[in-house]
Structure formats: C-alpha cells, structure tokens
Amino acid sequence: MTEGRNTGFQKILNALKRNGSPKPIFETDPERLSFSSTLLIHPYFLPQNEGENEGENEGENEGENKTITKNEQLILTAIEKEPSISVAKMVKELGLSKASLERAIKSLKEKRMIKRQGPAKGGQWVILKKSL
C-alpha cells in the first residue's frame, strides 16, 4: 500500500505541532534536484543549565505564559508531598477534571518546572523549579 503524493510532509508537520516541537527546516539545492530536512530537538529535551547565561534568551519565547496558574500550583504542591502520585490520584485529591489536570501538567513540563522519571507505573515526578 502506498501513500498519496505529498501526504508525508503534512503528517510530520502535524505531529511536530501537536507535541510542541519546533518547525523543521527544509532546504533544497539551487537546481531543486535534492532537498534536506532538519528536525530540531524538542525544547523539553535540551539540557537545563540553571544559572548560566541568565537573561541571554530573554524574549526568545515571546508570548509564553510566565505565570503559574492555581491548578499548576496545586499540582506542584501535590508532587512535593508525594513524588510518586499518579494522575488519577491527583484528579481525585485536587478535584480537577482529568483534562484540566493534563493541560496544567503539560504547561508545567513546557515551562520546564516538572518532569516524569521512570515508567508510567512506579515512576515519579521531579520538580525542576518551584517558581519562574
């Protein structure tokens, strides 16, 4: 089975957009006989050098929300108390919907404030920063 013409690029672009990755770079030679694409690493996986180069990247992520919401603060507190807490348990204890909780967790990850270590079951949350 083959895919339709020019459908692969759109699938790649859609997937990158969904997970918050930067847009790829497409380059071609002057004769347009060949091209290359560069997929950039997701910012979440870049090493975090706290304290180094402070202020160097200011303005780089314009429009990024620099505040912590009430739900995000609730999640940080729950993780601080119990690093191995599950999403299901947070939903129950915090009184949030699963969708709201997942949005807040995604936001905290994008802000590089938390990350999950280990397997889905048996892993634990790690607080990288307590405030922005």
CSV table of N, CA and C in Angstrom, one decimal:
chain,number,residue,atom,x,y,z
A,1,MET,N,0.8,-1.2,0.0
A,1,MET,CA,0.0,0.0,0.0
A,1,MET,C,0.9,1.2,0.0
A,2,THR,N,0.6,2.2,-0.8
A,2,THR,CA,1.4,3.4,-0.9
A,2,THR,C,0.5,4.6,-0.5
A,3,GLU,N,1.2,5.6,0.0
A,3,GLU,CA,0.5,6.8,0.4
A,3,GLU,C,0.3,7.7,-0.8
A,4,GLY,N,-0.6,8.6,-0.7
A,4,GLY,CA,-0.8,9.6,-1.7
A,4,GLY,C,0.3,10.5,-1.8
A,5,ARG,N,0.5,11.2,-2.9
A,5,ARG,CA,1.6,12.1,-3.1
A,5,ARG,C,1.5,13.3,-2.2
A,6,ASN,N,2.6,13.6,-1.6
A,6,ASN,CA,2.8,14.8,-0.7
A,6,ASN,C,2.0,14.7,0.6
A,7,THR,N,1.7,13.5,1.1
A,7,THR,CA,1.0,13.4,2.3
A,7,THR,C,1.9,13.3,3.5
A,8,GLY,N,3.1,12.8,3.3
A,8,GLY,CA,4.0,12.5,4.4
A,8,GLY,C,4.5,13.8,5.1
A,9,PHE,N,4.8,14.8,4.4
A,9,PHE,CA,5.2,16.1,5.0
A,9,PHE,C,4.2,16.6,5.9
A,10,GLN,N,2.9,16.6,5.5
A,10,GLN,CA,1.9,17.2,6.3
A,10,GLN,C,1.7,16.4,7.6
A,11,LYS,N,1.8,15.1,7.5
A,11,LYS,CA,1.7,14.2,8.7
A,11,LYS,C,2.9,14.6,9.7
A,12,ILE,N,4.1,14.8,9.2
A,12,ILE,CA,5.2,15.1,10.0
A,12,ILE,C,5.0,16.5,10.7
A,13,LEU,N,4.5,17.5,9.9
A,13,LEU,CA,4.3,18.8,10.4
A,13,LEU,C,3.2,18.8,11.5
A,14,ASN,N,2.1,18.1,11.2
A,14,ASN,CA,1.1,18.0,12.2
A,14,ASN,C,1.5,17.3,13.5
A,15,ALA,N,2.3,16.3,13.4
A,15,ALA,CA,2.8,15.6,14.6
A,15,ALA,C,3.7,16.5,15.4
A,16,LEU,N,4.6,17.2,14.7
A,16,LEU,CA,5.5,18.1,15.4
A,16,LEU,C,4.8,19.3,16.1
A,17,LYS,N,3.8,19.8,15.4
A,17,LYS,CA,2.9,20.8,16.0
A,17,LYS,C,2.2,20.3,17.3
A,18,ARG,N,1.6,19.1,17.2
A,18,ARG,CA,0.9,18.6,18.3
A,18,ARG,C,1.7,18.4,19.6
A,19,ASN,N,3.0,18.0,19.4
A,19,ASN,CA,3.8,17.8,20.6
A,19,ASN,C,4.6,19.0,21.0
A,20,GLY,N,4.4,20.1,20.3
A,20,GLY,CA,5.1,21.3,20.7
A,20,GLY,C,6.6,21.4,20.2
A,21,SER,N,6.9,20.6,19.2
A,21,SER,CA,8.3,20.7,18.7
A,21,SER,C,8.4,21.9,17.8
A,22,PRO,N,9.7,22.4,17.6
A,22,PRO,CA,9.9,23.5,16.6
A,22,PRO,C,9.6,23.0,15.2
A,23,LYS,N,9.3,23.9,14.3
A,23,LYS,CA,9.1,23.6,12.9
A,23,LYS,C,10.4,23.1,12.3
A,24,PRO,N,10.3,22.1,11.4
A,24,PRO,CA,11.5,21.6,10.7
A,24,PRO,C,12.0,22.7,9.7
A,25,ILE,N,13.3,22.5,9.3
A,25,ILE,CA,13.9,23.3,8.3
A,25,ILE,C,14.0,22.5,7.1
A,26,PHE,N,13.5,23.0,6.0
A,26,PHE,CA,13.6,22.4,4.7
A,26,PHE,C,14.5,23.2,3.8
A,27,GLU,N,15.5,22.5,3.2
A,27,GLU,CA,16.4,23.2,2.3
A,27,GLU,C,16.6,22.4,1.0
A,28,THR,N,16.8,23.1,-0.1
A,28,THR,CA,17.0,22.5,-1.4
A,28,THR,C,18.2,23.1,-2.1
A,29,ASP,N,18.7,22.3,-3.0
A,29,ASP,CA,19.9,22.8,-3.8
A,29,ASP,C,19.3,23.8,-4.8
A,30,PRO,N,20.2,24.6,-5.4
A,30,PRO,CA,19.7,25.6,-6.4
A,30,PRO,C,19.0,25.0,-7.6
A,31,GLU,N,19.3,23.9,-8.0
A,31,GLU,CA,18.7,23.2,-9.1
A,31,GLU,C,17.4,22.5,-8.7
A,32,ARG,N,17.1,22.4,-7.4
A,32,ARG,CA,16.0,21.8,-6.9
A,32,ARG,C,15.9,20.3,-7.3
A,33,LEU,N,17.1,19.7,-7.3
A,33,LEU,CA,17.2,18.2,-7.6
A,33,LEU,C,17.2,17.4,-6.3
A,34,SER,N,17.5,18.0,-5.2
A,34,SER,CA,17.5,17.3,-3.9
A,34,SER,C,17.1,18.3,-2.8
A,35,PHE,N,16.8,17.7,-1.7
A,35,PHE,CA,16.5,18.6,-0.5
A,35,PHE,C,16.9,17.8,0.8
A,36,SER,N,17.0,18.6,1.8
A,36,SER,CA,17.2,18.0,3.1
A,36,SER,C,16.3,18.7,4.1
A,37,SER,N,15.9,17.9,5.1
A,37,SER,CA,15.1,18.5,6.2
A,37,SER,C,15.8,18.2,7.5
A,38,THR,N,15.7,19.2,8.4
A,38,THR,CA,16.3,19.2,9.7
A,38,THR,C,15.2,19.2,10.7
A,39,LEU,N,15.1,18.2,11.6
A,39,LEU,CA,14.1,18.1,12.6
A,39,LEU,C,14.9,18.6,13.9
A,40,LEU,N,14.4,19.6,14.5
A,40,LEU,CA,15.0,20.2,15.7
A,40,LEU,C,14.6,19.5,17.0
A,41,ILE,N,15.4,19.4,17.9
A,41,ILE,CA,15.1,18.8,19.2
A,41,ILE,C,14.0,19.6,20.0
A,42,HIS,N,13.1,18.9,20.6
A,42,HIS,CA,12.1,19.5,21.4
A,42,HIS,C,12.8,20.2,22.6
A,43,PRO,N,12.3,21.4,22.9
A,43,PRO,CA,13.0,22.2,24.0
A,43,PRO,C,13.0,21.4,25.3
A,44,TYR,N,12.0,20.6,25.6
A,44,TYR,CA,12.0,19.8,26.8
A,44,TYR,C,13.2,18.9,27.0
A,45,PHE,N,13.8,18.5,25.9
A,45,PHE,CA,14.9,17.6,26.0
A,45,PHE,C,16.3,18.3,25.9
A,46,LEU,N,16.3,19.6,25.9
A,46,LEU,CA,17.6,20.3,25.9
A,46,LEU,C,18.1,20.3,27.3
A,47,PRO,N,19.4,20.3,27.5
A,47,PRO,CA,20.0,20.3,28.8
A,47,PRO,C,19.6,21.6,29.5
A,48,GLN,N,19.4,21.6,30.8
A,48,GLN,CA,19.0,22.8,31.5
A,48,GLN,C,20.2,23.2,32.3
A,49,ASN,N,20.7,24.4,32.0
A,49,ASN,CA,21.8,25.0,32.7
A,49,ASN,C,21.4,26.1,33.6
A,50,GLU,N,20.9,25.8,34.7
A,50,GLU,CA,20.4,26.8,35.6
A,50,GLU,C,21.5,27.7,36.1
A,51,GLY,N,21.2,29.0,36.0
A,51,GLY,CA,22.2,30.0,36.5
A,51,GLY,C,23.1,30.4,35.4
A,52,GLU,N,23.3,29.6,34.4
A,52,GLU,CA,24.2,30.0,33.3
A,52,GLU,C,23.5,30.8,32.3
A,53,ASN,N,24.1,31.8,31.6
A,53,ASN,CA,23.5,32.5,30.6
A,53,ASN,C,22.2,33.2,30.9
A,54,GLU,N,22.1,33.6,32.2
A,54,GLU,CA,20.8,34.3,32.6
A,54,GLU,C,20.6,35.5,31.8
A,55,GLY,N,19.3,35.7,31.3
A,55,GLY,CA,19.0,36.8,30.5
A,55,GLY,C,19.4,36.7,29.1
A,56,GLU,N,20.2,35.7,28.7
A,56,GLU,CA,20.6,35.6,27.3
A,56,GLU,C,19.5,35.3,26.4
A,57,ASN,N,18.5,34.5,26.8
A,57,ASN,CA,17.4,34.1,26.0
A,57,ASN,C,16.2,34.9,26.2
A,58,GLU,N,16.3,36.0,26.9
A,58,GLU,CA,15.1,36.8,27.2
A,58,GLU,C,14.4,37.2,25.9
A,59,GLY,N,13.1,37.1,25.8
A,59,GLY,CA,12.3,37.4,24.6
A,59,GLY,C,12.3,36.3,23.6
A,60,GLU,N,13.1,35.2,23.8
A,60,GLU,CA,13.1,34.2,22.8
A,60,GLU,C,11.8,33.5,22.7
A,61,ASN,N,11.1,33.3,23.8
A,61,ASN,CA,9.8,32.6,23.8
A,61,ASN,C,8.7,33.7,24.1
A,62,GLU,N,8.6,34.7,23.3
A,62,GLU,CA,7.6,35.7,23.5
A,62,GLU,C,6.2,35.1,23.4
A,63,GLY,N,5.4,35.6,24.3
A,63,GLY,CA,4.0,35.0,24.3
A,63,GLY,C,3.8,33.8,25.2
A,64,GLU,N,5.0,33.3,25.6
A,64,GLU,CA,4.9,32.1,26.6
A,64,GLU,C,4.4,32.7,27.9
A,65,ASN,N,3.5,32.0,28.5
A,65,ASN,CA,2.9,32.5,29.8
A,65,ASN,C,3.9,32.2,30.9
A,66,LYS,N,4.3,33.3,31.5
A,66,LYS,CA,5.4,33.2,32.6
A,66,LYS,C,4.8,33.1,34.0
A,67,THR,N,3.5,33.0,34.1
A,67,THR,CA,2.9,32.9,35.4
A,67,THR,C,2.5,31.5,35.7
A,68,ILE,N,2.2,31.2,37.0
A,68,ILE,CA,1.8,29.9,37.4
A,68,ILE,C,0.3,30.0,37.7
A,69,THR,N,-0.5,29.1,37.2
A,69,THR,CA,-1.9,29.1,37.5
A,69,THR,C,-2.2,28.4,38.8
A,70,LYS,N,-3.4,28.6,39.3
A,70,LYS,CA,-3.8,28.0,40.6
A,70,LYS,C,-3.7,26.5,40.4
A,71,ASN,N,-4.1,25.9,39.3
A,71,ASN,CA,-4.1,24.5,39.1
A,71,ASN,C,-2.6,24.0,39.1
A,72,GLU,N,-1.8,24.7,38.4
A,72,GLU,CA,-0.3,24.3,38.4
A,72,GLU,C,0.3,24.4,39.8
A,73,GLN,N,-0.1,25.3,40.6
A,73,GLN,CA,0.4,25.4,42.0
A,73,GLN,C,-0.1,24.2,42.8
A,74,LEU,N,-1.4,23.8,42.6
A,74,LEU,CA,-1.9,22.7,43.3
A,74,LEU,C,-1.1,21.4,42.9
A,75,ILE,N,-0.8,21.3,41.6
A,75,ILE,CA,-0.1,20.1,41.2
A,75,ILE,C,1.3,20.1,41.8
A,76,LEU,N,2.0,21.2,41.8
A,76,LEU,CA,3.3,21.3,42.3
A,76,LEU,C,3.3,20.9,43.8
A,77,THR,N,2.3,21.4,44.5
A,77,THR,CA,2.2,21.0,46.0
A,77,THR,C,2.0,19.5,46.2
A,78,ALA,N,1.1,19.0,45.3
A,78,ALA,CA,0.8,17.5,45.4
A,78,ALA,C,2.1,16.7,45.1
A,79,ILE,N,2.8,17.1,44.1
A,79,ILE,CA,4.0,16.4,43.7
A,79,ILE,C,5.1,16.5,44.8
A,80,GLU,N,5.2,17.7,45.4
A,80,GLU,CA,6.1,17.9,46.5
A,80,GLU,C,5.8,17.0,47.7
A,81,LYS,N,4.6,16.8,48.0
A,81,LYS,CA,4.2,15.9,49.1
A,81,LYS,C,4.4,14.5,48.8
A,82,GLU,N,4.1,14.1,47.5
A,82,GLU,CA,4.1,12.7,47.1
A,82,GLU,C,4.6,12.6,45.7
A,83,PRO,N,6.0,12.5,45.5
A,83,PRO,CA,6.5,12.5,44.1
A,83,PRO,C,6.0,11.3,43.2
A,84,SER,N,5.6,10.2,43.8
A,84,SER,CA,5.1,9.1,43.0
A,84,SER,C,3.6,9.2,42.8
A,85,ILE,N,2.9,10.3,43.0
A,85,ILE,CA,1.5,10.4,42.9
A,85,ILE,C,1.1,10.2,41.4
A,86,SER,N,0.0,9.5,41.2
A,86,SER,CA,-0.5,9.3,39.8
A,86,SER,C,-1.4,10.4,39.4
A,87,VAL,N,-1.7,10.5,38.1
A,87,VAL,CA,-2.6,11.4,37.6
A,87,VAL,C,-4.0,11.1,38.2
A,88,ALA,N,-4.4,9.9,38.2
A,88,ALA,CA,-5.7,9.5,38.7
A,88,ALA,C,-5.9,10.0,40.2
A,89,LYS,N,-4.8,9.8,41.0
A,89,LYS,CA,-4.9,10.2,42.4
A,89,LYS,C,-5.0,11.7,42.5
A,90,MET,N,-4.2,12.4,41.6
A,90,MET,CA,-4.3,13.9,41.6
A,90,MET,C,-5.7,14.4,41.3
A,91,VAL,N,-6.3,13.7,40.3
A,91,VAL,CA,-7.7,14.1,39.9
A,91,VAL,C,-8.6,14.0,41.1
A,92,LYS,N,-8.5,12.9,41.8
A,92,LYS,CA,-9.4,12.7,43.0
A,92,LYS,C,-9.1,13.7,44.1
A,93,GLU,N,-7.8,13.8,44.4
A,93,GLU,CA,-7.4,14.7,45.6
A,93,GLU,C,-7.6,16.2,45.3
A,94,LEU,N,-7.3,16.6,44.1
A,94,LEU,CA,-7.3,18.0,43.8
A,94,LEU,C,-8.7,18.5,43.3
A,95,GLY,N,-9.5,17.6,42.9
A,95,GLY,CA,-10.9,18.0,42.5
A,95,GLY,C,-10.9,18.6,41.1
A,96,LEU,N,-9.9,18.3,40.3
A,96,LEU,CA,-9.8,18.8,38.9
A,96,LEU,C,-10.3,17.7,37.9
A,97,SER,N,-10.8,18.1,36.8
A,97,SER,CA,-11.1,17.2,35.7
A,97,SER,C,-9.7,16.6,35.2
A,98,LYS,N,-9.8,15.5,34.6
A,98,LYS,CA,-8.6,14.9,34.0
A,98,LYS,C,-8.0,15.8,32.9
A,99,ALA,N,-8.9,16.3,32.1
A,99,ALA,CA,-8.4,17.2,31.0
A,99,ALA,C,-7.7,18.5,31.6
A,100,SER,N,-8.3,19.1,32.6
A,100,SER,CA,-7.7,20.3,33.2
A,100,SER,C,-6.3,19.9,33.8
A,101,LEU,N,-6.3,18.8,34.5
A,101,LEU,CA,-5.0,18.3,35.1
A,101,LEU,C,-4.0,18.1,34.1
A,102,GLU,N,-4.3,17.4,33.0
A,102,GLU,CA,-3.3,17.1,31.9
A,102,GLU,C,-2.9,18.4,31.3
A,103,ARG,N,-3.7,19.4,31.1
A,103,ARG,CA,-3.3,20.7,30.5
A,103,ARG,C,-2.3,21.3,31.4
A,104,ALA,N,-2.6,21.3,32.7
A,104,ALA,CA,-1.7,22.0,33.6
A,104,ALA,C,-0.4,21.3,33.7
A,105,ILE,N,-0.4,20.0,33.7
A,105,ILE,CA,0.9,19.2,33.7
A,105,ILE,C,1.7,19.5,32.4
A,106,LYS,N,1.0,19.5,31.3
A,106,LYS,CA,1.7,19.8,30.0
A,106,LYS,C,2.3,21.2,30.1
A,107,SER,N,1.6,22.2,30.6
A,107,SER,CA,2.1,23.5,30.8
A,107,SER,C,3.4,23.6,31.7
A,108,LEU,N,3.3,22.8,32.8
A,108,LEU,CA,4.4,22.8,33.7
A,108,LEU,C,5.6,22.1,33.1
A,109,LYS,N,5.4,21.1,32.3
A,109,LYS,CA,6.5,20.5,31.5
A,109,LYS,C,7.1,21.5,30.5
A,110,GLU,N,6.3,22.2,29.8
A,110,GLU,CA,6.7,23.1,28.8
A,110,GLU,C,7.5,24.3,29.5
A,111,LYS,N,7.2,24.6,30.7
A,111,LYS,CA,7.9,25.7,31.4
A,111,LYS,C,9.1,25.1,32.1
A,112,ARG,N,9.3,23.8,31.9
A,112,ARG,CA,10.5,23.1,32.5
A,112,ARG,C,10.5,23.2,34.0
A,113,MET,N,9.3,23.0,34.6
A,113,MET,CA,9.2,23.0,36.0
A,113,MET,C,9.1,21.6,36.6
A,114,ILE,N,8.6,20.7,35.8
A,114,ILE,CA,8.5,19.3,36.3
A,114,ILE,C,8.8,18.4,35.2
A,115,LYS,N,9.2,17.1,35.5
A,115,LYS,CA,9.3,16.1,34.5
A,115,LYS,C,9.0,14.8,35.2
A,116,ARG,N,8.7,13.8,34.4
A,116,ARG,CA,8.4,12.4,35.0
A,116,ARG,C,9.6,11.5,34.7
A,117,GLN,N,10.0,10.8,35.7
A,117,GLN,CA,11.1,9.9,35.6
A,117,GLN,C,10.6,8.5,35.9
A,118,GLY,N,11.1,7.5,35.1
A,118,GLY,CA,10.8,6.2,35.3
A,118,GLY,C,9.5,5.8,34.5
A,119,PRO,N,9.0,4.6,34.7
A,119,PRO,CA,7.9,4.1,34.0
A,119,PRO,C,6.6,4.8,34.4
A,120,ALA,N,5.6,4.7,33.6
A,120,ALA,CA,4.3,5.3,33.9
A,120,ALA,C,3.8,4.8,35.3
A,121,LYS,N,3.9,3.5,35.5
A,121,LYS,CA,3.5,2.9,36.8
A,121,LYS,C,4.8,2.7,37.6
A,122,GLY,N,4.9,3.3,38.7
A,122,GLY,CA,6.1,3.1,39.5
A,122,GLY,C,7.2,4.2,39.4
A,123,GLY,N,6.9,5.1,38.4
A,123,GLY,CA,7.8,6.2,38.3
A,123,GLY,C,7.5,7.3,39.2
A,124,GLN,N,8.2,8.5,39.1
A,124,GLN,CA,7.8,9.6,40.0
A,124,GLN,C,8.1,10.9,39.3
A,125,TRP,N,7.5,11.9,39.8
A,125,TRP,CA,7.6,13.3,39.3
A,125,TRP,C,8.9,13.9,40.0
A,126,VAL,N,9.5,14.8,39.2
A,126,VAL,CA,10.7,15.5,39.7
A,126,VAL,C,10.3,17.0,39.5
A,127,ILE,N,10.5,17.8,40.6
A,127,ILE,CA,10.3,19.2,40.4
A,127,ILE,C,11.6,19.9,40.1
A,128,LEU,N,11.7,20.5,38.9
A,128,LEU,CA,12.9,21.1,38.4
A,128,LEU,C,13.1,22.5,38.9
A,129,LYS,N,11.9,23.3,39.0
A,129,LYS,CA,11.9,24.6,39.5
A,129,LYS,C,10.6,24.8,40.3
A,130,LYS,N,10.6,25.5,41.4
A,130,LYS,CA,9.4,25.8,42.1
A,130,LYS,C,8.7,27.0,41.7
A,131,SER,N,9.4,27.9,41.1
A,131,SER,CA,8.7,29.1,40.5
A,131,SER,C,9.5,29.6,39.3
A,132,LEU,N,8.9,30.5,38.6
A,132,LEU,CA,9.5,31.0,37.4
A,132,LEU,C,10.4,32.2,37.7
